[in-house]
């Protein structure tokens, strides 16, 4: 079957609608399963849904006021999405997708918890991902603030180290589309025997973008870092290249990039 769902729960308060307010209880979606496929001839399993005669959409009503929307939260549990492309031999499976948020309203901080498992056949990889954060945005989503962002990724499969790859990231993000700016502060990326900290700011995002940042790599095992992308070098002294640290600044635009100052320390 192309789509199925075990439970959908949506409750809207009636009386607030009369005063131009849309109040929704927690939206619950459990056991959603969507299977999208393409056969070897390029035909998709949703073609019959879109092959009918197209109808013109009705013109939107004019003169009405925008509703003030407030949602008590969103819960998605055990969702599964599959894309099976038999023409190219690629298959992607998004499994155990779960999302939980707090009350959603303009200008209000919303806690978000997200988890998912992604499997692919080309390359054959498995990615286990988790995210927690607090999100604040205006009605138009032109100003977004993300605080206490933490992501965790456990990856394994083709093109990755034999023991897999575990990464954890923490940061705070402030994005302002009207001003054309973005700021990433308190950034920390940690993995197998390494930790990178720093921050980055950007401006002119709607015109000519430029970025400025500073980063610091704590003392790490360079051999293990190299092994993340390929074979590590063999050295006469096994302890060689096992202690490296760095500090560097980044200045970049659409026409140039520079690392300054740039300091690297090797054992």
PDB file of C-alpha atoms in Angstrom:
ATOM      1  CA  UNK A   1       0.000   0.000   0.000  1.00  0.00           C
ATOM      2  CA  UNK A   2       1.190   3.489  -0.772  1.00  0.00           C
ATOM      3  CA  UNK A   3       0.114   5.145   2.475  1.00  0.00           C
ATOM      4  CA  UNK A   4      -1.379   4.201   5.811  1.00  0.00           C
ATOM      5  CA  UNK A   5      -1.745   5.729   9.261  1.00  0.00           C
ATOM      6  CA  UNK A   6      -2.723   4.185  12.579  1.00  0.00           C
ATOM      7  CA  UNK A   7      -3.897   7.320  14.378  1.00  0.00           C
ATOM      8  CA  UNK A   8      -4.512  10.967  13.567  1.00  0.00           C
ATOM      9  CA  UNK A   9      -5.787  13.193  16.365  1.00  0.00           C
ATOM     10  CA  UNK A  10      -6.615  16.845  15.653  1.00  0.00           C
ATOM     11  CA  UNK A  11      -8.836  18.999  17.866  1.00  0.00           C
ATOM     12  CA  UNK A  12      -9.761  22.626  17.116  1.00  0.00           C
ATOM     13  CA  UNK A  13     -11.536  24.888  19.620  1.00  0.00           C
ATOM     14  CA  UNK A  14     -14.694  26.245  17.973  1.00  0.00           C
ATOM     15  CA  UNK A  15     -15.504  29.416  19.911  1.00  0.00           C
ATOM     16  CA  UNK A  16     -12.115  31.168  19.389  1.00  0.00           C
ATOM     17  CA  UNK A  17     -12.659  30.885  15.613  1.00  0.00           C
ATOM     18  CA  UNK A  18     -15.450  33.457  15.897  1.00  0.00           C
ATOM     19  CA  UNK A  19     -12.956  36.026  17.203  1.00  0.00           C
ATOM     20  CA  UNK A  20     -10.277  35.280  14.588  1.00  0.00           C
ATOM     21  CA  UNK A  21      -8.169  32.895  16.649  1.00  0.00           C
ATOM     22  CA  UNK A  22      -7.271  29.313  15.722  1.00  0.00           C
ATOM     23  CA  UNK A  23      -6.508  27.240  18.797  1.00  0.00           C
ATOM     24  CA  UNK A  24      -5.417  23.650  18.147  1.00  0.00           C
ATOM     25  CA  UNK A  25      -4.790  20.977  20.741  1.00  0.00           C
ATOM     26  CA  UNK A  26      -1.711  18.773  20.432  1.00  0.00           C
ATOM     27  CA  UNK A  27      -1.609  17.264  16.938  1.00  0.00           C
ATOM     28  CA  UNK A  28      -0.889  13.525  17.171  1.00  0.00           C
ATOM     29  CA  UNK A  29       0.180  11.352  14.238  1.00  0.00           C
ATOM     30  CA  UNK A  30       1.136   7.738  14.944  1.00  0.00           C
ATOM     31  CA  UNK A  31       2.119   4.863  12.701  1.00  0.00           C
ATOM     32  CA  UNK A  32       2.349   6.831   9.450  1.00  0.00           C
ATOM     33  CA  UNK A  33       3.788   4.770   6.572  1.00  0.00           C
ATOM     34  CA  UNK A  34       4.361   6.153   3.069  1.00  0.00           C
ATOM     35  CA  UNK A  35       5.794   4.011   0.253  1.00  0.00           C
ATOM     36  CA  UNK A  36       6.834   5.857  -2.899  1.00  0.00           C
ATOM     37  CA  UNK A  37       8.243   3.843  -5.784  1.00  0.00           C
ATOM     38  CA  UNK A  38       9.360   4.037  -9.397  1.00  0.00           C
ATOM     39  CA  UNK A  39       9.523   0.941 -11.596  1.00  0.00           C
ATOM     40  CA  UNK A  40      12.232   0.094 -14.151  1.00  0.00           C
ATOM     41  CA  UNK A  41      10.291   1.936 -16.865  1.00  0.00           C
ATOM     42  CA  UNK A  42      10.117   5.161 -14.857  1.00  0.00           C
ATOM     43  CA  UNK A  43       6.470   4.874 -13.803  1.00  0.00           C
ATOM     44  CA  UNK A  44       5.673   5.969 -10.264  1.00  0.00           C
ATOM     45  CA  UNK A  45       3.056   4.506  -7.958  1.00  0.00           C
ATOM     46  CA  UNK A  46       1.308   7.879  -7.610  1.00  0.00           C
ATOM     47  CA  UNK A  47       0.820   8.613 -11.308  1.00  0.00           C
ATOM     48  CA  UNK A  48      -2.822   7.511 -11.209  1.00  0.00           C
ATOM     49  CA  UNK A  49      -3.498  10.127  -8.525  1.00  0.00           C
ATOM     50  CA  UNK A  50      -2.303  12.983 -10.748  1.00  0.00           C
ATOM     51  CA  UNK A  51      -3.385  11.756 -14.172  1.00  0.00           C
ATOM     52  CA  UNK A  52      -6.906  13.184 -13.932  1.00  0.00           C
ATOM     53  CA  UNK A  53      -8.029  16.471 -15.413  1.00  0.00           C
ATOM     54  CA  UNK A  54      -6.619  19.437 -13.565  1.00  0.00           C
ATOM     55  CA  UNK A  55      -9.103  21.808 -12.014  1.00  0.00           C
ATOM     56  CA  UNK A  56      -8.539  25.488 -11.484  1.00  0.00           C
ATOM     57  CA  UNK A  57      -8.007  26.502  -7.889  1.00  0.00           C
ATOM     58  CA  UNK A  58     -10.632  28.921  -6.559  1.00  0.00           C
ATOM     59  CA  UNK A  59      -9.533  32.514  -6.142  1.00  0.00           C
ATOM     60  CA  UNK A  60      -8.646  33.356  -2.528  1.00  0.00           C
ATOM     61  CA  UNK A  61     -11.185  35.418  -0.634  1.00  0.00           C
ATOM     62  CA  UNK A  62     -10.235  39.040  -0.164  1.00  0.00           C
ATOM     63  CA  UNK A  63     -10.716  41.344   2.771  1.00  0.00           C
ATOM     64  CA  UNK A  64     -10.376  38.661   5.466  1.00  0.00           C
ATOM     65  CA  UNK A  65      -8.066  38.925   8.452  1.00  0.00           C
ATOM     66  CA  UNK A  66      -5.262  36.476   9.175  1.00  0.00           C
ATOM     67  CA  UNK A  67      -6.024  34.029  11.951  1.00  0.00           C
ATOM     68  CA  UNK A  68      -3.918  34.108  15.098  1.00  0.00           C
ATOM     69  CA  UNK A  69      -2.715  30.501  15.293  1.00  0.00           C
ATOM     70  CA  UNK A  70      -1.724  28.668  18.448  1.00  0.00           C
ATOM     71  CA  UNK A  71      -0.933  24.941  18.541  1.00  0.00           C
ATOM     72  CA  UNK A  72      -0.398  23.190  21.857  1.00  0.00           C
ATOM     73  CA  UNK A  73       2.176  20.880  20.298  1.00  0.00           C
ATOM     74  CA  UNK A  74       2.959  18.273  17.644  1.00  0.00           C
ATOM     75  CA  UNK A  75       3.653  14.584  18.251  1.00  0.00           C
ATOM     76  CA  UNK A  76       4.749  12.280  15.408  1.00  0.00           C
ATOM     77  CA  UNK A  77       5.481   8.722  16.483  1.00  0.00           C
ATOM     78  CA  UNK A  78       6.816   5.729  14.516  1.00  0.00           C
ATOM     79  CA  UNK A  79       6.602   7.307  11.065  1.00  0.00           C
ATOM     80  CA  UNK A  80       8.196   5.552   8.075  1.00  0.00           C
ATOM     81  CA  UNK A  81       8.914   6.921   4.595  1.00  0.00           C
ATOM     82  CA  UNK A  82      10.310   4.782   1.756  1.00  0.00           C
ATOM     83  CA  UNK A  83      11.603   5.852  -1.665  1.00  0.00           C
ATOM     84  CA  UNK A  84      12.288   2.817  -3.892  1.00  0.00           C
ATOM     85  CA  UNK A  85      13.738   3.785  -7.288  1.00  0.00           C
ATOM     86  CA  UNK A  86      14.054   0.546  -9.234  1.00  0.00           C
ATOM     87  CA  UNK A  87      15.134   2.441 -12.340  1.00  0.00           C
ATOM     88  CA  UNK A  88      18.358   3.605 -10.680  1.00  0.00           C
ATOM     89  CA  UNK A  89      18.610   0.781  -8.132  1.00  0.00           C
ATOM     90  CA  UNK A  90      18.560   3.177  -5.180  1.00  0.00           C
ATOM     91  CA  UNK A  91      16.390   2.784  -2.122  1.00  0.00           C
ATOM     92  CA  UNK A  92      16.103   5.138   0.850  1.00  0.00           C
ATOM     93  CA  UNK A  93      14.211   4.312   4.019  1.00  0.00           C
ATOM     94  CA  UNK A  94      13.429   6.829   6.747  1.00  0.00           C
ATOM     95  CA  UNK A  95      12.332   4.782   9.734  1.00  0.00           C
ATOM     96  CA  UNK A  96      11.401   5.334  13.382  1.00  0.00           C
ATOM     97  CA  UNK A  97      10.801   9.032  12.713  1.00  0.00           C
ATOM     98  CA  UNK A  98       9.602  10.772  15.849  1.00  0.00           C
ATOM     99  CA  UNK A  99       8.993  14.458  16.509  1.00  0.00           C
ATOM    100  CA  UNK A 100       7.742  16.142  19.651  1.00  0.00           C
ATOM    101  CA  UNK A 101       7.299  19.873  20.202  1.00  0.00           C
ATOM    102  CA  UNK A 102       5.950  22.126  22.886  1.00  0.00           C
ATOM    103  CA  UNK A 103       3.259  24.758  22.358  1.00  0.00           C
ATOM    104  CA  UNK A 104       3.740  26.619  19.047  1.00  0.00           C
ATOM    105  CA  UNK A 105       3.050  30.355  18.833  1.00  0.00           C
ATOM    106  CA  UNK A 106       4.722  33.391  17.283  1.00  0.00           C
ATOM    107  CA  UNK A 107       7.583  34.730  19.389  1.00  0.00           C
ATOM    108  CA  UNK A 108       7.324  31.866  21.841  1.00  0.00           C
ATOM    109  CA  UNK A 109      10.182  29.462  22.582  1.00  0.00           C
ATOM    110  CA  UNK A 110       9.293  25.969  21.393  1.00  0.00           C
ATOM    111  CA  UNK A 111      11.196  22.887  22.598  1.00  0.00           C
ATOM    112  CA  UNK A 112      11.813  20.387  19.785  1.00  0.00           C
ATOM    113  CA  UNK A 113      12.900  16.730  19.961  1.00  0.00           C
ATOM    114  CA  UNK A 114      13.593  14.836  16.734  1.00  0.00           C
ATOM    115  CA  UNK A 115      14.886  11.319  16.057  1.00  0.00           C
ATOM    116  CA  UNK A 116      15.152   9.251  12.882  1.00  0.00           C
ATOM    117  CA  UNK A 117      16.927   6.320  11.271  1.00  0.00           C
ATOM    118  CA  UNK A 118      17.971   6.645   7.615  1.00  0.00           C
ATOM    119  CA  UNK A 119      18.985   3.628   5.537  1.00  0.00           C
ATOM    120  CA  UNK A 120      20.261   3.723   1.952  1.00  0.00           C
ATOM    121  CA  UNK A 121      21.408   1.104  -0.555  1.00  0.00           C
ATOM    122  CA  UNK A 122      23.698   3.243  -2.729  1.00  0.00           C
ATOM    123  CA  UNK A 123      25.871   3.751  -0.796  1.00  0.00           C
ATOM    124  CA  UNK A 124      24.915   1.100   1.761  1.00  0.00           C
ATOM    125  CA  UNK A 125      24.790   3.218   4.901  1.00  0.00           C
ATOM    126  CA  UNK A 126      22.803   3.597   8.099  1.00  0.00           C
ATOM    127  CA  UNK A 127      22.461   6.974   9.822  1.00  0.00           C
ATOM    128  CA  UNK A 128      20.964   7.242  13.303  1.00  0.00           C
ATOM    129  CA  UNK A 129      20.188  10.914  14.053  1.00  0.00           C
ATOM    130  CA  UNK A 130      18.869  12.765  17.116  1.00  0.00           C
ATOM    131  CA  UNK A 131      18.229  16.483  17.678  1.00  0.00           C
ATOM    132  CA  UNK A 132      17.078  18.604  20.600  1.00  0.00           C
ATOM    133  CA  UNK A 133      16.693  22.397  20.543  1.00  0.00           C
ATOM    134  CA  UNK A 134      14.596  25.378  21.548  1.00  0.00           C
ATOM    135  CA  UNK A 135      13.149  27.257  18.554  1.00  0.00           C
ATOM    136  CA  UNK A 136      11.748  30.797  18.449  1.00  0.00           C
ATOM    137  CA  UNK A 137      10.362  32.379  15.255  1.00  0.00           C
ATOM    138  CA  UNK A 138       8.104  35.192  14.116  1.00  0.00           C
ATOM    139  CA  UNK A 139       4.916  34.665  12.083  1.00  0.00           C
ATOM    140  CA  UNK A 140       6.698  34.983   8.733  1.00  0.00           C
ATOM    141  CA  UNK A 141       9.658  32.770   9.782  1.00  0.00           C
ATOM    142  CA  UNK A 142      12.024  35.552   8.691  1.00  0.00           C
ATOM    143  CA  UNK A 143      13.622  35.677  12.157  1.00  0.00           C
ATOM    144  CA  UNK A 144      14.592  32.339  13.684  1.00  0.00           C
ATOM    145  CA  UNK A 145      16.532  31.745  16.876  1.00  0.00           C
ATOM    146  CA  UNK A 146      17.721  28.279  17.868  1.00  0.00           C
ATOM    147  CA  UNK A 147      19.196  27.856  21.343  1.00  0.00           C
ATOM    148  CA  UNK A 148      20.664  24.832  23.093  1.00  0.00           C
ATOM    149  CA  UNK A 149      20.887  22.961  19.783  1.00  0.00           C
ATOM    150  CA  UNK A 150      22.372  19.473  20.213  1.00  0.00           C
ATOM    151  CA  UNK A 151      22.628  16.864  17.467  1.00  0.00           C
ATOM    152  CA  UNK A 152      23.959  13.329  17.623  1.00  0.00           C
ATOM    153  CA  UNK A 153      24.825  11.220  14.575  1.00  0.00           C
ATOM    154  CA  UNK A 154      25.879   7.566  14.510  1.00  0.00           C
ATOM    155  CA  UNK A 155      26.803   6.507  10.968  1.00  0.00           C
ATOM    156  CA  UNK A 156      28.008   3.172   9.599  1.00  0.00           C
ATOM    157  CA  UNK A 157      28.454   1.555   6.208  1.00  0.00           C
ATOM    158  CA  UNK A 158      30.272   2.075   2.928  1.00  0.00           C
ATOM    159  CA  UNK A 159      32.834   4.880   2.802  1.00  0.00           C
ATOM    160  CA  UNK A 160      32.940   5.220   6.596  1.00  0.00           C
ATOM    161  CA  UNK A 161      35.451   3.892   9.161  1.00  0.00           C
ATOM    162  CA  UNK A 162      35.073   0.200   9.979  1.00  0.00           C
ATOM    163  CA  UNK A 163      33.951   1.017  13.501  1.00  0.00           C
ATOM    164  CA  UNK A 164      31.429   3.580  12.333  1.00  0.00           C
ATOM    165  CA  UNK A 165      31.430   7.312  12.954  1.00  0.00           C
ATOM    166  CA  UNK A 166      29.851   9.096  15.920  1.00  0.00           C
ATOM    167  CA  UNK A 167      29.516  12.893  15.864  1.00  0.00           C
ATOM    168  CA  UNK A 168      27.962  15.304  18.345  1.00  0.00           C
ATOM    169  CA  UNK A 169      27.307  18.990  17.655  1.00  0.00           C
ATOM    170  CA  UNK A 170      26.154  21.815  19.927  1.00  0.00           C
ATOM    171  CA  UNK A 171      25.452  25.436  18.944  1.00  0.00           C
ATOM    172  CA  UNK A 172      23.203  28.473  19.118  1.00  0.00           C
ATOM    173  CA  UNK A 173      21.892  29.933  15.837  1.00  0.00           C
ATOM    174  CA  UNK A 174      20.370  33.341  15.083  1.00  0.00           C
ATOM    175  CA  UNK A 175      19.027  33.923  11.549  1.00  0.00           C
ATOM    176  CA  UNK A 176      17.482  37.189  10.346  1.00  0.00           C
ATOM    177  CA  UNK A 177      16.374  37.098   6.709  1.00  0.00           C
ATOM    178  CA  UNK A 178      15.304  40.764   6.641  1.00  0.00           C
ATOM    179  CA  UNK A 179      18.722  41.907   7.842  1.00  0.00           C
ATOM    180  CA  UNK A 180      20.490  39.227   5.786  1.00  0.00           C
ATOM    181  CA  UNK A 181      22.488  37.967   8.758  1.00  0.00           C
ATOM    182  CA  UNK A 182      23.239  34.685  10.481  1.00  0.00           C
ATOM    183  CA  UNK A 183      25.232  33.910  13.600  1.00  0.00           C
ATOM    184  CA  UNK A 184      26.407  30.541  14.887  1.00  0.00           C
ATOM    185  CA  UNK A 185      27.819  30.810  18.408  1.00  0.00           C
ATOM    186  CA  UNK A 186      29.093  28.399  21.050  1.00  0.00           C
ATOM    187  CA  UNK A 187      29.757  25.827  18.326  1.00  0.00           C
ATOM    188  CA  UNK A 188      31.255  22.536  19.462  1.00  0.00           C
ATOM    189  CA  UNK A 189      31.753  19.518  17.194  1.00  0.00           C
ATOM    190  CA  UNK A 190      33.162  16.371  18.763  1.00  0.00           C
ATOM    191  CA  UNK A 191      33.903  12.953  17.331  1.00  0.00           C
ATOM    192  CA  UNK A 192      36.432  10.120  17.621  1.00  0.00           C
ATOM    193  CA  UNK A 193      39.343  11.715  19.467  1.00  0.00           C
ATOM    194  CA  UNK A 194      38.754  15.290  18.311  1.00  0.00           C
ATOM    195  CA  UNK A 195      36.860  18.437  19.289  1.00  0.00           C
ATOM    196  CA  UNK A 196      36.368  21.604  17.246  1.00  0.00           C
ATOM    197  CA  UNK A 197      34.982  24.749  18.898  1.00  0.00           C
ATOM    198  CA  UNK A 198      34.302  28.260  17.653  1.00  0.00           C
ATOM    199  CA  UNK A 199      31.746  30.505  16.020  1.00  0.00           C
ATOM    200  CA  UNK A 200      30.785  31.997  12.662  1.00  0.00           C
ATOM    201  CA  UNK A 201      28.814  35.067  11.568  1.00  0.00           C
ATOM    202  CA  UNK A 202      27.557  36.016   8.133  1.00  0.00           C
ATOM    203  CA  UNK A 203      26.056  39.137   6.568  1.00  0.00           C
ATOM    204  CA  UNK A 204      24.740  40.224   3.191  1.00  0.00           C
ATOM    205  CA  UNK A 205      22.968  36.897   2.706  1.00  0.00           C
ATOM    206  CA  UNK A 206      20.358  38.443   0.397  1.00  0.00           C
ATOM    207  CA  UNK A 207      23.006  40.178  -1.743  1.00  0.00           C
ATOM    208  CA  UNK A 208      26.767  39.709  -1.491  1.00  0.00           C
ATOM    209  CA  UNK A 209      27.405  37.319   1.394  1.00  0.00           C
ATOM    210  CA  UNK A 210      30.490  37.381   3.587  1.00  0.00           C
ATOM    211  CA  UNK A 211      31.482  35.318   6.607  1.00  0.00           C
ATOM    212  CA  UNK A 212      33.825  35.766   9.537  1.00  0.00           C
ATOM    213  CA  UNK A 213      34.666  33.213  12.194  1.00  0.00           C
ATOM    214  CA  UNK A 214      37.197  31.737  14.575  1.00  0.00           C
ATOM    215  CA  UNK A 215      37.808  28.067  15.354  1.00  0.00           C
ATOM    216  CA  UNK A 216      39.987  25.987  17.635  1.00  0.00           C
ATOM    217  CA  UNK A 217      40.896  22.311  17.280  1.00  0.00           C
ATOM    218  CA  UNK A 218      41.807  20.767  20.613  1.00  0.00           C
ATOM    219  CA  UNK A 219      44.760  18.389  20.729  1.00  0.00           C
ATOM    220  CA  UNK A 220      43.721  15.419  18.608  1.00  0.00           C
ATOM    221  CA  UNK A 221      45.040  12.260  16.991  1.00  0.00           C
ATOM    222  CA  UNK A 222      45.822  13.297  13.405  1.00  0.00           C
ATOM    223  CA  UNK A 223      46.083   9.689  12.258  1.00  0.00           C
ATOM    224  CA  UNK A 224      42.539   8.966  13.373  1.00  0.00           C
ATOM    225  CA  UNK A 225      41.285  12.157  11.722  1.00  0.00           C
ATOM    226  CA  UNK A 226      42.893  11.104   8.419  1.00  0.00           C
ATOM    227  CA  UNK A 227      41.408   7.617   8.819  1.00  0.00           C
ATOM    228  CA  UNK A 228      37.907   9.131   8.668  1.00  0.00           C
ATOM    229  CA  UNK A 229      38.460   9.773   4.950  1.00  0.00           C
ATOM    230  CA  UNK A 230      40.945   7.070   3.979  1.00  0.00           C
ATOM    231  CA  UNK A 231      43.991   5.058   5.098  1.00  0.00           C
ATOM    232  CA  UNK A 232      46.134   6.704   7.772  1.00  0.00           C
ATOM    233  CA  UNK A 233      49.867   7.083   7.037  1.00  0.00           C
ATOM    234  CA  UNK A 234      52.256   4.477   8.447  1.00  0.00           C
ATOM    235  CA  UNK A 235      55.053   6.063  10.492  1.00  0.00           C
ATOM    236  CA  UNK A 236      58.291   4.592  11.874  1.00  0.00           C
ATOM    237  CA  UNK A 237      57.274   5.815  15.311  1.00  0.00           C
ATOM    238  CA  UNK A 238      53.671   4.681  16.025  1.00  0.00           C
ATOM    239  CA  UNK A 239      53.202   7.700  18.297  1.00  0.00           C
ATOM    240  CA  UNK A 240      54.042  10.215  15.564  1.00  0.00           C
ATOM    241  CA  UNK A 241      51.228  12.498  14.364  1.00  0.00           C
ATOM    242  CA  UNK A 242      49.035  11.520  17.309  1.00  0.00           C
ATOM    243  CA  UNK A 243      49.032  15.017  18.865  1.00  0.00           C
ATOM    244  CA  UNK A 244      47.922  17.940  16.724  1.00  0.00           C
ATOM    245  CA  UNK A 245      46.127  21.181  17.599  1.00  0.00           C
ATOM    246  CA  UNK A 246      45.166  24.250  15.584  1.00  0.00           C
ATOM    247  CA  UNK A 247      43.628  27.709  15.786  1.00  0.00           C
ATOM    248  CA  UNK A 248      42.447  29.663  12.755  1.00  0.00           C
ATOM    249  CA  UNK A 249      40.283  32.551  11.691  1.00  0.00           C
ATOM    250  CA  UNK A 250      38.057  32.448   8.613  1.00  0.00           C
ATOM    251  CA  UNK A 251      37.184  35.340   6.322  1.00  0.00           C
ATOM    252  CA  UNK A 252      35.229  34.460   3.182  1.00  0.00           C
ATOM    253  CA  UNK A 253      33.107  36.112   0.513  1.00  0.00           C
ATOM    254  CA  UNK A 254      31.693  35.080  -2.842  1.00  0.00           C
ATOM    255  CA  UNK A 255      35.078  35.899  -4.452  1.00  0.00           C
ATOM    256  CA  UNK A 256      37.747  35.030  -1.886  1.00  0.00           C
ATOM    257  CA  UNK A 257      38.578  33.085   1.257  1.00  0.00           C
ATOM    258  CA  UNK A 258      41.359  33.342   3.799  1.00  0.00           C
ATOM    259  CA  UNK A 259      42.528  31.552   6.931  1.00  0.00           C
ATOM    260  CA  UNK A 260      44.219  34.084   9.214  1.00  0.00           C
ATOM    261  CA  UNK A 261      45.658  33.825  11.671  1.00  0.00           C
ATOM    262  CA  UNK A 262      46.449  30.164  11.091  1.00  0.00           C
ATOM    263  CA  UNK A 263      48.431  28.212  13.694  1.00  0.00           C
ATOM    264  CA  UNK A 264      49.078  24.477  13.731  1.00  0.00           C
ATOM    265  CA  UNK A 265      51.047  22.528  16.344  1.00  0.00           C
ATOM    266  CA  UNK A 266      52.323  18.988  15.670  1.00  0.00           C
ATOM    267  CA  UNK A 267      54.125  16.567  17.953  1.00  0.00           C
TER     268      UNK A 267
END
